Amino acid sequence: MSRLFKMALGVMTAIGGFVDIGNLVTSGITGARFGMALTWAIVLGTMGMTLYGEMAGRVAAVARRPVFHIVRERLGVRTGMANLAAFLLLSGLMLAAELGGVALVLQLVTGVNYLVWVPVAAAVTWLIVWRVSFSVMENLFGLLGLCLVVFVVALFVLPTDWGALWHGATHPWVPPDQGHPMYFFYAVSLFGACLTPFQVVFFSSGGREEHWTTKSLPEMRLNALVGFPLGGLLSIAIMAAAVVVLKPAGVDVSHLGQVALPVAQALGPVGLALALVGFMAAVMAAAAECALSMGYAVAQYLGWGWGKDRLPRDAPRFHLVCLVAVLGATALVLTSVDPVTVTVLSVVLGAAALPLTYFPVLVVANDGDYMGSHVNGRTLNALASVFLVIMVVTSIVTVPLLFFTKAGR
Amino acid sequence: MKADSELSADEMLLDRQILDVDGAAIGKIDDLELTEPEDGGAPVLTAFLCGPTALGPRIGGRLGLWWAAIGRRLRPTDEAYPNRIPIGEVDCVDRAQVRLTVSRDALDADRFRDWTRDHIIGRIPGAG
Amino acid sequence: MVGRRCYAVVVGVALTVLLAGCVGPTVTDAGYRNKVGDTARQISSSIASARLAVQLDLDGRMAFALTDQTVSDAESDADSAATALASRQPPTDSALKLYQRASRPIQDAVDALRALRIAVRRGDSAAIRAALAGLDAPQHGMDDLRTAASGG
């Protein structure tokens, strides 16, 4: 019975942990602008994350090492360093976006300007990294993040034309009033929001924190194969809510609060409160995970001790990296750069670096020495390679699209 | 020292995680020290080198120089030679990791770690 | 050294492309019309957003903080869009005519949103309803402007 409970918990935390500020913002923006036409980007991104997440989790469970640990060995010092540098830059930007997101939610709740909340958000994030136990962090935020299910409920309460939604999703043509570059720019942003680099590092390092072994494979697979897709479904629900309420009203999303308006219409203040709790939990969790991932990556590349299951004084350099990461990201947000812009930029730049992030995962999952009989099968490799090609194509078109559309204006 | 009979440095040794006798992470094998014996003959592996001064040259370029410089800065003397872990202290080597016979306290590889702990992390409340 | 020069060329090209993207659009007549159309679209969206939030608030479905936030954001977005357009030099005579035609409706829209924000913050129901109704004309104004800018 407790095993069932543990599995359920794992799935739930994967759902709540998948959605972060990137998903919230991009789903809202694209729903209001393109209707359901970009649903395919979320589906594709979720499939990619599920595939590669399962691989990373398997590596953590079977090889008993998180992916980044092995990257340096298998890909060489220089490639590993390039990977690490890119990862730190992207995740730093993403961390700034998440911290900005937490501050924005606090502003929505209290009415006090978000800049005041940024140091608070940073302090709480760092405290979670510093002392909160791993399982408490996962369970608490995962469950609270499930409040985002209120978006699904809202869809059933609103006068939703399910047929029209389905039609929009299955006919992904570019709407007449939007250009092709804008369409593909936002497709890239949705794809990138599902495949954020820090998620893989966190999922595999987290697997080590929870001491996964070969016996944990079913549990891990359930987390990845059920949790991530359900998280993707939540993103689609947020997009659909924007389609039903915001698009007909002619509202273009440029602020986080607007994403919650459909829930207010459907379920009133109570629903709104749940939506905001869900926002807060998802974004706060993502901020902590992002900061931890940066610590994990550096410590695993350089061979330092790491982990939340030990006292901070026993892994001082790991905690130093996390602290510096939070401080750096906070400084960036405090320049009062628009958090929504930072969010879109971070997921898009993440998309530009997708092959660099995910290719090592594929390499390691195919390593017979580490994986033994759990090495990737041929079908899995074929599927993963297809996705790798998609990622390469994405990364090539991203930067031109970024310049051409001026970051989605 | 127990080990597989023949190892290729790149495949088996370089960049492997080093664990001490208690299983604590020390660092990675950043470089190898090979000594030429006096009577001629093939060079012999005498120690593993660990730390920023060993890793810097392998990263190469300006970043590598910078990284090595940080390592030198953290030493009481200005000696450029990296931390060495003599082969005698190695217990076993496999494809995944290197296990030592000694505890980390017996080695001198922890200066950065100790400095960080004493000057920064240890000073924050709740460090344990 | 070849690497260095390659790098410099790439950076130079990238900067040129970037700058061209920043400066280019309003130098031509078509570019200016696009800019006016975009501004009208943005302001139209701000009006719609404020209207939605306030309507939901009057129906008792909102929390005050979110209403206030949405309306304030709408006002400041519209204001920024108006200022950005005003700061661009109309390149041709027809562009100037378009700007003269646009400036009044745009200002009306910003004023209407401001009045709404003030009414919302004061909590004055009658004023809120009045301000809400006051959004209708500017909304139509923006629609007309979009049509005019797209060559109507």
PDB file of C-alpha atoms in Angstrom, chain A residues 65 68-70 72-74 76-78 81 126 130-131 299-306 310-317 319-320 323 369-370, chain B residues 11 14-17 25-30 55 58-60 63 67 95-97 104 110 112-113 116-118 120-122 124-128:
ATOM      1  CA  ARG A  65      25.514   8.244 -11.466  1.00  0.00           C
ATOM      2  CA  PHE A  68      26.505  15.211 -15.826  1.00  0.00           C
ATOM      3  CA  HIS A  69      28.912  13.133 -13.823  1.00  0.00           C
ATOM      4  CA  ILE A  70      29.623  10.958 -16.797  1.00  0.00           C
ATOM      5  CA  ARG A  72      33.180  14.716 -18.716  1.00  0.00           C
ATOM      6  CA  GLU A  73      34.396  11.136 -18.878  1.00  0.00           C
ATOM      7  CA  ARG A  74      32.681  10.157 -22.067  1.00  0.00           C
ATOM      8  CA  GLY A  76      36.082  14.771 -22.909  1.00  0.00           C
ATOM      9  CA  VAL A  77      37.140  17.697 -20.801  1.00  0.00           C
ATOM     10  CA  ARG A  78      36.631  20.355 -23.445  1.00  0.00           C
ATOM     11  CA  MET A  81      33.298  22.233 -20.251  1.00  0.00           C
ATOM     12  CA  TRP A 126      18.003  29.718  -1.260  1.00  0.00           C
ATOM     13  CA  TRP A 130      20.105  25.209   1.967  1.00  0.00           C
ATOM     14  CA  ARG A 131      18.079  23.300   4.481  1.00  0.00           C
ATOM     15  CA  ALA A 299      30.060  19.654  -8.626  1.00  0.00           C
ATOM     16  CA  GLN A 300      29.561  16.678 -10.908  1.00  0.00           C
ATOM     17  CA  TYR A 301      31.871  18.038 -13.583  1.00  0.00           C
ATOM     18  CA  LEU A 302      34.653  18.794 -11.112  1.00  0.00           C
ATOM     19  CA  GLY A 303      34.205  15.770  -8.886  1.00  0.00           C
ATOM     20  CA  TRP A 304      33.193  17.629  -5.742  1.00  0.00           C
ATOM     21  CA  GLY A 305      30.896  16.160  -3.148  1.00  0.00           C
ATOM     22  CA  TRP A 306      27.290  17.201  -3.619  1.00  0.00           C
ATOM     23  CA  ARG A 310      24.091  15.809   3.856  1.00  0.00           C
ATOM     24  CA  LEU A 311      24.840  18.850   5.956  1.00  0.00           C
ATOM     25  CA  PRO A 312      25.878  21.934   4.029  1.00  0.00           C
ATOM     26  CA  ARG A 313      29.278  21.968   5.679  1.00  0.00           C
ATOM     27  CA  ASP A 314      29.942  18.580   4.134  1.00  0.00           C
ATOM     28  CA  ALA A 315      29.377  19.847   0.613  1.00  0.00           C
ATOM     29  CA  PRO A 316      30.520  23.456   0.908  1.00  0.00           C
ATOM     30  CA  ARG A 317      31.548  24.103  -2.680  1.00  0.00           C
ATOM     31  CA  HIS A 319      26.325  25.058  -1.773  1.00  0.00           C
ATOM     32  CA  LEU A 320      28.596  27.930  -2.706  1.00  0.00           C
ATOM     33  CA  LEU A 323      24.353  30.546  -3.469  1.00  0.00           C
ATOM     34  CA  ASP A 369      29.961  -0.216 -19.417  1.00  0.00           C
ATOM     35  CA  TYR A 370      27.694   1.871 -17.268  1.00  0.00           C
TER      36      TYR A 370
ATOM     37  CA  GLU B  11      39.375   5.034 -21.246  1.00  0.00           C
ATOM     38  CA  LEU B  14      41.371  10.210 -16.793  1.00  0.00           C
ATOM     39  CA  ASP B  15      38.340  12.080 -15.472  1.00  0.00           C
ATOM     40  CA  ARG B  16      37.342   9.252 -13.185  1.00  0.00           C
ATOM     41  CA  GLN B  17      35.886  10.082  -9.808  1.00  0.00           C
ATOM     42  CA  ALA B  25      34.263  12.243  -3.163  1.00  0.00           C
ATOM     43  CA  ILE B  26      37.728  13.751  -3.381  1.00  0.00           C
ATOM     44  CA  GLY B  27      37.751  14.986  -6.925  1.00  0.00           C
ATOM     45  CA  LYS B  28      38.456  13.611 -10.332  1.00  0.00           C
ATOM     46  CA  ILE B  29      41.641  12.367 -11.910  1.00  0.00           C
ATOM     47  CA  ASP B  30      42.526  15.550 -13.703  1.00  0.00           C
ATOM     48  CA  LEU B  55      42.753  20.487 -14.888  1.00  0.00           C
ATOM     49  CA  ARG B  58      43.751  20.124 -20.070  1.00  0.00           C
ATOM     50  CA  ILE B  59      40.941  22.595 -20.622  1.00  0.00           C
ATOM     51  CA  GLY B  60      43.362  24.724 -22.545  1.00  0.00           C
ATOM     52  CA  LEU B  63      39.809  29.567 -19.558  1.00  0.00           C
ATOM     53  CA  TRP B  67      41.334  28.032 -13.895  1.00  0.00           C
ATOM     54  CA  ARG B  95      35.857   1.833 -15.228  1.00  0.00           C
ATOM     55  CA  ALA B  96      33.670   3.985 -13.034  1.00  0.00           C
ATOM     56  CA  GLN B  97      35.827   5.185 -10.195  1.00  0.00           C
ATOM     57  CA  ARG B 104      40.544  12.429   2.793  1.00  0.00           C
ATOM     58  CA  ASP B 110      40.944  19.779   0.107  1.00  0.00           C
ATOM     59  CA  PHE B 112      39.525  24.922  -1.639  1.00  0.00           C
ATOM     60  CA  ARG B 113      36.878  22.857   0.064  1.00  0.00           C
ATOM     61  CA  THR B 116      34.972  27.511   1.354  1.00  0.00           C
ATOM     62  CA  ARG B 117      33.640  25.742   4.390  1.00  0.00           C
ATOM     63  CA  ASP B 118      35.545  27.826   6.906  1.00  0.00           C
ATOM     64  CA  ILE B 120      31.786  31.140   3.661  1.00  0.00           C
ATOM     65  CA  ILE B 121      29.522  28.194   4.163  1.00  0.00           C
ATOM     66  CA  GLY B 122      30.476  27.499   7.739  1.00  0.00           C
ATOM     67  CA  ILE B 124      26.041  30.850   7.498  1.00  0.00           C
ATOM     68  CA  PRO B 125      23.597  29.721  10.185  1.00  0.00           C
ATOM     69  CA  GLY B 126      22.318  26.219   9.685  1.00  0.00           C
ATOM     70  CA  ALA B 127      25.455  24.851   8.089  1.00  0.00           C
ATOM     71  CA  GLY B 128      25.424  21.999  10.558  1.00  0.00           C
TER      72      GLY B 128
END
